[in-house]
Each structure stands twice: as structure tokens, then as C-alpha cells.
CSV table of N, CA and C in Angstrom, one decimal:
chain,number,residue,atom,x,y,z
A,1,GLU,N,188.8,105.8,129.6
A,1,GLU,CA,188.4,107.2,129.3
A,1,GLU,C,189.5,108.1,129.0
A,2,THR,N,190.5,108.0,129.9
A,2,THR,CA,191.7,108.9,129.7
A,2,THR,C,192.9,108.1,129.3
A,3,GLY,N,192.8,106.9,128.8
A,3,GLY,CA,193.9,106.1,128.3
A,3,GLY,C,194.5,105.2,129.3
A,4,GLN,N,194.0,105.1,130.5
A,4,GLN,CA,194.6,104.3,131.5
A,4,GLN,C,194.2,102.8,131.3
A,5,ALA,N,195.0,101.9,131.8
A,5,ALA,CA,194.8,100.5,131.7
A,5,ALA,C,193.5,100.1,132.5
A,6,VAL,N,192.7,99.2,131.9
A,6,VAL,CA,191.5,98.8,132.6
A,6,VAL,C,191.4,97.3,132.5
A,7,SER,N,190.6,96.7,133.4
A,7,SER,CA,190.4,95.2,133.3
A,7,SER,C,189.3,94.8,132.4
A,8,GLY,N,188.5,95.7,131.9
A,8,GLY,CA,187.4,95.3,131.1
A,8,GLY,C,186.8,96.6,130.5
A,9,CYS,N,185.9,96.4,129.5
A,9,CYS,CA,185.3,97.5,128.8
A,9,CYS,C,183.9,97.8,129.4
A,10,ARG,N,183.4,98.9,129.1
A,10,ARG,CA,182.1,99.3,129.6
A,10,ARG,C,181.2,99.5,128.4
A,11,CYS,N,180.0,98.9,128.4
A,11,CYS,CA,179.1,99.0,127.3
A,11,CYS,C,178.6,100.5,127.2
A,12,GLU,N,178.3,100.9,125.9
A,12,GLU,CA,177.8,102.2,125.7
A,12,GLU,C,176.6,102.5,126.4
A,13,GLY,N,175.7,101.6,126.5
A,13,GLY,CA,174.4,101.8,127.2
A,13,GLY,C,173.3,102.4,126.4
A,14,THR,N,173.6,102.7,125.1
A,14,THR,CA,172.5,103.3,124.3
A,14,THR,C,172.5,102.6,122.9
A,15,GLY,N,171.5,102.8,122.2
A,15,GLY,CA,171.4,102.2,120.9
A,15,GLY,C,171.1,100.8,120.8
A,16,ALA,N,170.9,100.2,119.6
A,16,ALA,CA,170.5,98.8,119.5
A,16,ALA,C,171.5,97.8,120.0
A,17,ASN,N,172.8,98.2,119.9
A,17,ASN,CA,173.8,97.2,120.4
A,17,ASN,C,174.6,97.7,121.6
A,18,GLY,N,174.1,98.7,122.3
A,18,GLY,CA,174.8,99.3,123.4
A,18,GLY,C,174.7,98.6,124.7
A,19,HIS,N,173.9,97.6,124.8
A,19,HIS,CA,173.8,96.8,126.0
A,19,HIS,C,174.3,95.4,125.8
A,20,CYS,N,174.8,94.8,126.9
A,20,CYS,CA,175.3,93.4,126.8
A,20,CYS,C,174.1,92.5,126.5
A,21,SER,N,174.2,91.8,125.3
A,21,SER,CA,173.2,90.9,124.9
A,21,SER,C,173.7,90.1,123.7
A,22,TYR,N,172.8,89.2,123.2
A,22,TYR,CA,173.1,88.4,122.0
A,22,TYR,C,172.4,89.2,120.9
A,23,HIS,N,173.1,89.7,120.0
A,23,HIS,CA,172.6,90.6,118.9
A,23,HIS,C,172.5,89.8,117.6
A,24,PHE,N,171.3,89.4,117.2
A,24,PHE,CA,171.1,88.5,116.0
A,24,PHE,C,170.7,89.4,114.9
A,25,HIS,N,171.6,89.6,114.0
A,25,HIS,CA,171.4,90.4,112.7
A,25,HIS,C,172.4,90.1,111.7
A,26,PHE,N,172.3,90.6,110.5
A,26,PHE,CA,173.3,90.4,109.5
A,26,PHE,C,174.7,90.7,110.0
A,27,GLY,N,175.6,89.8,110.0
A,27,GLY,CA,177.0,90.1,110.4
A,27,GLY,C,177.2,89.7,111.9
A,28,SER,N,176.2,89.3,112.6
A,28,SER,CA,176.3,88.9,114.0
A,28,SER,C,175.4,87.8,114.3
A,29,ASN,N,176.0,86.6,114.7
A,29,ASN,CA,175.3,85.5,115.1
A,29,ASN,C,176.1,84.8,116.2
A,30,GLU,N,176.5,85.5,117.1
A,30,GLU,CA,177.4,85.1,118.1
A,30,GLU,C,176.8,84.2,119.2
A,31,LYS,N,177.6,83.3,119.7
A,31,LYS,CA,177.2,82.4,120.8
A,31,LYS,C,177.6,83.1,122.2
A,32,LYS,N,178.3,84.2,122.1
A,32,LYS,CA,178.7,84.9,123.3
A,32,LYS,C,178.1,86.3,123.2
A,33,PRO,N,177.6,86.9,124.3
A,33,PRO,CA,177.0,88.2,124.3
A,33,PRO,C,178.1,89.3,124.1
A,34,TRP,N,177.7,90.4,123.5
A,34,TRP,CA,178.6,91.5,123.3
A,34,TRP,C,177.9,92.8,123.3
A,35,CYS,N,178.6,93.9,123.3
A,35,CYS,CA,178.0,95.2,123.2
A,35,CYS,C,179.0,96.2,122.5
A,36,ARG,N,178.4,97.3,122.1
A,36,ARG,CA,179.3,98.4,121.6
A,36,ARG,C,179.8,99.0,122.9
A,37,THR,N,181.1,99.4,122.8
A,37,THR,CA,181.8,99.9,124.0
A,37,THR,C,182.1,101.4,124.0
A,38,LYS,N,182.4,101.9,125.1
A,38,LYS,CA,182.8,103.3,125.3
A,38,LYS,C,184.3,103.4,125.1
A,39,PHE,N,184.8,104.5,124.7
A,39,PHE,CA,186.2,104.9,124.7
A,39,PHE,C,187.1,104.0,123.8
A,40,ASN,N,186.5,103.5,122.8
A,40,ASN,CA,187.3,102.6,121.8
A,40,ASN,C,187.9,101.4,122.5
A,41,CYS,N,187.3,100.9,123.5
A,41,CYS,CA,187.8,99.8,124.3
A,41,CYS,C,187.3,98.5,123.5
A,42,GLY,N,188.2,97.5,123.6
A,42,GLY,CA,187.8,96.2,123.0
A,42,GLY,C,188.3,96.1,121.6
A,43,PHE,N,187.5,95.5,120.7
A,43,PHE,CA,187.8,95.2,119.3
A,43,PHE,C,187.4,96.4,118.5
A,44,PRO,N,188.2,96.8,117.5
A,44,PRO,CA,187.8,97.9,116.6
A,44,PRO,C,186.6,97.5,115.7
A,45,GLY,N,185.6,98.4,115.6
A,45,GLY,CA,184.5,98.1,114.7
A,45,GLY,C,184.7,98.8,113.4
A,46,SER,N,183.7,98.8,112.6
A,46,SER,CA,183.8,99.5,111.3
A,46,SER,C,183.8,101.0,111.6
A,47,MET,N,184.1,101.8,110.6
A,47,MET,CA,184.1,103.3,110.7
A,47,MET,C,182.8,103.8,111.2
A,48,LEU,N,181.7,103.2,110.8
A,48,LEU,CA,180.3,103.7,111.2
A,48,LEU,C,179.8,103.1,112.5
A,49,LYS,N,180.4,102.0,113.0
A,49,LYS,CA,179.8,101.4,114.2
A,49,LYS,C,180.6,101.6,115.5
A,50,GLY,N,181.8,101.7,115.4
A,50,GLY,CA,182.6,101.9,116.6
A,50,GLY,C,183.1,100.5,117.3
A,51,SER,N,183.7,100.6,118.4
A,51,SER,CA,184.3,99.5,119.1
A,51,SER,C,183.3,98.6,119.7
A,52,TRP,N,183.7,97.4,120.0
A,52,TRP,CA,182.8,96.4,120.7
A,52,TRP,C,183.6,95.4,121.5
A,53,ASP,N,183.0,94.7,122.4
A,53,ASP,CA,183.7,93.7,123.1
A,53,ASP,C,182.7,92.7,123.7
A,54,TYR,N,183.1,91.5,124.0
A,54,TYR,CA,182.3,90.5,124.6
A,54,TYR,C,182.0,90.9,126.0
A,55,CYS,N,180.9,90.4,126.6
A,55,CYS,CA,180.6,90.8,128.0
A,55,CYS,C,180.1,89.5,128.7
A,56,ASP,N,180.0,89.6,130.0
A,56,ASP,CA,179.7,88.5,130.8
A,56,ASP,C,178.2,88.0,130.6
A,57,ALA,N,178.0,86.8,130.3
A,57,ALA,CA,176.7,86.2,130.0
A,57,ALA,C,175.8,86.3,131.2
A,58,ARG,N,176.3,86.4,132.4
A,58,ARG,CA,175.5,86.5,133.7
A,58,ARG,C,174.8,87.8,133.8
A,59,GLY,N,175.2,88.8,133.0
A,59,GLY,CA,174.6,90.1,133.1
A,59,GLY,C,173.7,90.4,131.9
A,60,VAL,N,173.3,89.4,131.1
A,60,VAL,CA,172.4,89.5,130.0
A,60,VAL,C,171.0,89.5,130.5
A,61,GLU,N,170.1,90.3,129.8
A,61,GLU,CA,168.7,90.3,130.2
A,61,GLU,C,168.1,88.9,129.9
A,62,ARG,N,167.2,88.5,130.8
A,62,ARG,CA,166.5,87.3,130.6
A,62,ARG,C,165.0,87.6,130.8
A,63,ARG,N,164.2,86.9,130.0
A,63,ARG,CA,162.7,87.1,130.0
A,63,ARG,C,162.0,85.8,130.3
A,64,ARG,N,160.9,85.9,131.0
A,64,ARG,CA,160.1,84.7,131.3
A,64,ARG,C,159.4,84.2,130.1
A,65,ALA,N,159.5,82.9,129.9
A,65,ALA,CA,158.8,82.3,128.8
A,65,ALA,C,157.5,81.7,129.2
A,66,GLU,N,156.8,81.1,128.3
A,66,GLU,CA,155.5,80.5,128.6
A,66,GLU,C,155.6,79.4,129.6
A,67,ASP,N,156.7,78.7,129.7
A,67,ASP,CA,156.9,77.6,130.6
A,67,ASP,C,157.3,78.1,132.1
A,68,GLY,N,157.3,79.5,132.2
A,68,GLY,CA,157.6,80.0,133.6
A,68,GLY,C,159.1,80.2,133.9
A,69,LYS,N,160.0,79.8,133.0
A,69,LYS,CA,161.4,79.9,133.2
A,69,LYS,C,162.0,81.1,132.5
A,70,PHE,N,163.1,81.6,133.0
A,70,PHE,CA,163.7,82.8,132.4
A,70,PHE,C,164.8,82.3,131.4
A,71,TYR,N,164.8,83.0,130.2
A,71,TYR,CA,165.8,82.7,129.1
A,71,TYR,C,166.4,83.9,128.6
A,72,THR,N,167.6,83.9,128.1
A,72,THR,CA,168.2,84.9,127.3
A,72,THR,C,167.7,84.8,125.9
A,73,ALA,N,168.0,85.8,125.1
A,73,ALA,CA,167.6,85.7,123.7
A,73,ALA,C,168.2,84.5,123.0
A,74,LEU,N,169.4,84.1,123.3
A,74,LEU,CA,170.1,82.9,122.7
A,74,LEU,C,169.3,81.7,123.2
A,75,GLU,N,169.0,81.6,124.5
A,75,GLU,CA,168.3,80.5,125.0
A,75,GLU,C,166.9,80.3,124.4
A,76,PHE,N,166.2,81.5,124.2
A,76,PHE,CA,164.9,81.4,123.5
A,76,PHE,C,165.1,80.8,122.1
A,77,ARG,N,166.1,81.3,121.4
A,77,ARG,CA,166.3,80.8,120.0
A,77,ARG,C,166.6,79.3,120.0
A,78,ASP,N,167.5,78.9,121.0
A,78,ASP,CA,167.9,77.5,121.0
A,78,ASP,C,166.7,76.6,121.5
A,79,HIS,N,165.9,77.1,122.4
A,79,HIS,CA,164.9,76.3,123.0
A,79,HIS,C,163.6,76.2,122.1
A,80,TYR,N,163.3,77.3,121.5
A,80,TYR,CA,162.0,77.4,120.7
A,80,TYR,C,162.2,77.4,119.2
A,81,GLY,N,163.5,77.4,118.8
A,81,GLY,CA,163.8,77.3,117.3
A,81,GLY,C,163.3,78.6,116.6
A,82,GLY,N,162.6,78.3,115.5
A,82,GLY,CA,162.1,79.4,114.6
A,82,GLY,C,161.1,80.4,115.3
A,83,LYS,N,160.5,80.0,116.4
A,83,LYS,CA,159.6,80.8,117.1
A,83,LYS,C,160.3,81.6,118.2
A,84,GLY,N,161.5,81.3,118.4
A,84,GLY,CA,162.3,82.0,119.5
A,84,GLY,C,162.3,83.5,119.5
A,85,LYS,N,162.6,84.1,118.4
A,85,LYS,CA,162.7,85.5,118.3
A,85,LYS,C,161.3,86.2,118.6
A,86,GLU,N,160.3,85.7,118.0
A,86,GLU,CA,158.9,86.2,118.3
A,86,GLU,C,158.6,86.1,119.8
A,87,LEU,N,158.8,84.9,120.3
A,87,LEU,CA,158.5,84.6,121.7
A,87,LEU,C,159.3,85.5,122.7
A,88,TYR,N,160.6,85.7,122.3
A,88,TYR,CA,161.4,86.6,123.1
A,88,TYR,C,160.9,88.0,123.1
A,89,GLN,N,160.5,88.5,121.9
A,89,GLN,CA,160.0,89.9,121.8
A,89,GLN,C,158.7,90.0,122.5
A,90,ASN,N,157.8,89.0,122.5
A,90,ASN,CA,156.6,89.1,123.2
A,90,ASN,C,156.7,89.0,124.7
A,91,ALA,N,157.8,88.5,125.2
A,91,ALA,CA,158.1,88.4,126.6
A,91,ALA,C,158.7,89.7,127.2
A,92,LYS,N,158.8,90.7,126.4
A,92,LYS,CA,159.4,92.0,126.9
A,92,LYS,C,158.8,92.5,128.3
A,93,PRO,N,157.4,92.3,128.5
A,93,PRO,CA,156.9,92.8,129.8
A,93,PRO,C,157.4,92.0,131.0
A,94,TRP,N,157.9,90.8,130.7
A,94,TRP,CA,158.3,89.9,131.8
A,94,TRP,C,159.8,89.7,131.9
A,95,VAL,N,160.5,90.9,132.1
A,95,VAL,CA,161.9,90.9,132.2
A,95,VAL,C,162.3,90.5,133.6
A,96,GLU,N,163.3,89.7,133.8
A,96,GLU,CA,163.8,89.3,135.1
A,96,GLU,C,164.4,90.6,135.8
A,97,ARG,N,164.1,90.6,137.1
A,97,ARG,CA,164.6,91.6,138.0
A,97,ARG,C,165.3,91.0,139.2
A,98,ARG,N,166.4,91.6,139.6
A,98,ARG,CA,167.1,91.0,140.8
A,98,ARG,C,167.3,92.2,141.8
A,99,VAL,N,167.1,91.8,143.0
A,99,VAL,CA,167.3,92.8,144.1
A,99,VAL,C,168.7,93.0,144.5
A,100,ALA,N,169.2,94.2,144.4
A,100,ALA,CA,170.6,94.5,144.8
A,100,ALA,C,170.7,94.8,146.3
A,101,ALA,N,171.9,95.1,146.7
A,101,ALA,CA,172.2,95.4,148.1
A,101,ALA,C,171.4,96.6,148.6
A,102,ASP,N,171.0,97.5,147.7
A,102,ASP,CA,170.3,98.7,148.1
A,102,ASP,C,168.8,98.5,148.2
A,103,GLY,N,168.4,97.2,148.0
A,103,GLY,CA,167.0,96.8,148.1
A,103,GLY,C,166.1,97.1,146.9
A,104,VAL,N,166.7,97.6,145.9
A,104,VAL,CA,166.0,97.9,144.6
A,104,VAL,C,166.0,96.7,143.7
A,105,ALA,N,164.9,96.4,143.0
A,105,ALA,CA,164.9,95.4,142.0
A,105,ALA,C,165.2,96.0,140.7
A,106,TYR,N,166.4,95.6,140.1
A,106,TYR,CA,166.9,96.1,138.8
A,106,TYR,C,166.7,95.1,137.7
A,107,ILE,N,166.5,95.6,136.5
A,107,ILE,CA,166.7,94.7,135.3
A,107,ILE,C,168.2,94.8,135.0
A,108,ALA,N,168.7,93.9,134.2
A,108,ALA,CA,170.1,93.8,134.0
A,108,ALA,C,170.8,95.1,133.5
A,109,ARG,N,170.2,95.7,132.6
A,109,ARG,CA,170.8,97.0,132.0
A,109,ARG,C,170.9,98.1,133.1
A,110,ASP,N,169.8,98.2,133.9
A,110,ASP,CA,169.8,99.2,134.9
A,110,ASP,C,170.8,98.9,136.0
A,111,PHE,N,171.0,97.6,136.3
A,111,PHE,CA,171.9,97.2,137.3
A,111,PHE,C,173.3,97.6,136.9
A,112,ARG,N,173.6,97.3,135.6
A,112,ARG,CA,174.9,97.6,135.1
A,112,ARG,C,175.2,99.1,135.0
A,113,ALA,N,174.2,99.9,134.6
A,113,ALA,CA,174.3,101.3,134.6
A,113,ALA,C,174.6,101.9,135.9
A,114,TYR,N,174.0,101.4,137.0
A,114,TYR,CA,174.1,101.9,138.3
A,114,TYR,C,175.4,101.4,139.0
A,115,TYR,N,175.8,100.2,138.8
A,115,TYR,CA,176.9,99.6,139.6
A,115,TYR,C,178.2,99.5,138.8
A,116,VAL,N,178.1,99.4,137.5
A,116,VAL,CA,179.4,99.2,136.7
A,116,VAL,C,179.9,100.5,136.2
């Protein structure tokens, strides 16, 4: 934020690409999760989009599939093929939550917003 050295970047936390995830769209078909970052941290983006960086796959949102298992967007795509995107979108009500030390069950992006 003030130009000091950091060990990693922080996701913007807003917008379509502001959270750590697999973003599948024109120009992005990554096997590693990434996000748009704050304070020009990470890789330079285009003039319109801003900086970005890869992020830890363990912090990516997972949703429960019809088989009862939790998958990331990439895993939905790999496991279900052409139906993966639709099934992932339909699973939005069944987002994984994990209980933190404060006893609250967080989804991945809320955990990152609170603790990171």
C-alpha cells in the first residue's frame, strides 16, 4: 500500500476477477487460480484491467456437486466436462463453509476478507 516489501499480494475483493478463483473467459484459461490485486502488486495488467497475481488454490471457493463432493470451478470443469460450468453455477447455494478460530463458518472469500 505504501510501497513497502511484502510476501504476497492481496486480492481486490470486488468485481468479477477480484477474488481468488479460476476465471474462465477469453484471455484466461489458467490451471492456477488468480485474482486482480490491490496496490499494483503482482503482474501488470492491461491499462483497463489493472494488476493481478496467482493465489493459493487452498483458498478458492468450492461448491458441492450432485455426488456430494466439493469441487472448485476447475475441478467441476475437469470432472464434468462440457456440463461443468453450468453445474458449478447451479451449485452456488451449496458453497463450502469452514469454521474459523472465532467459531464462525466462513465461505472462502469472507474468510480471506476477515483474516488476510
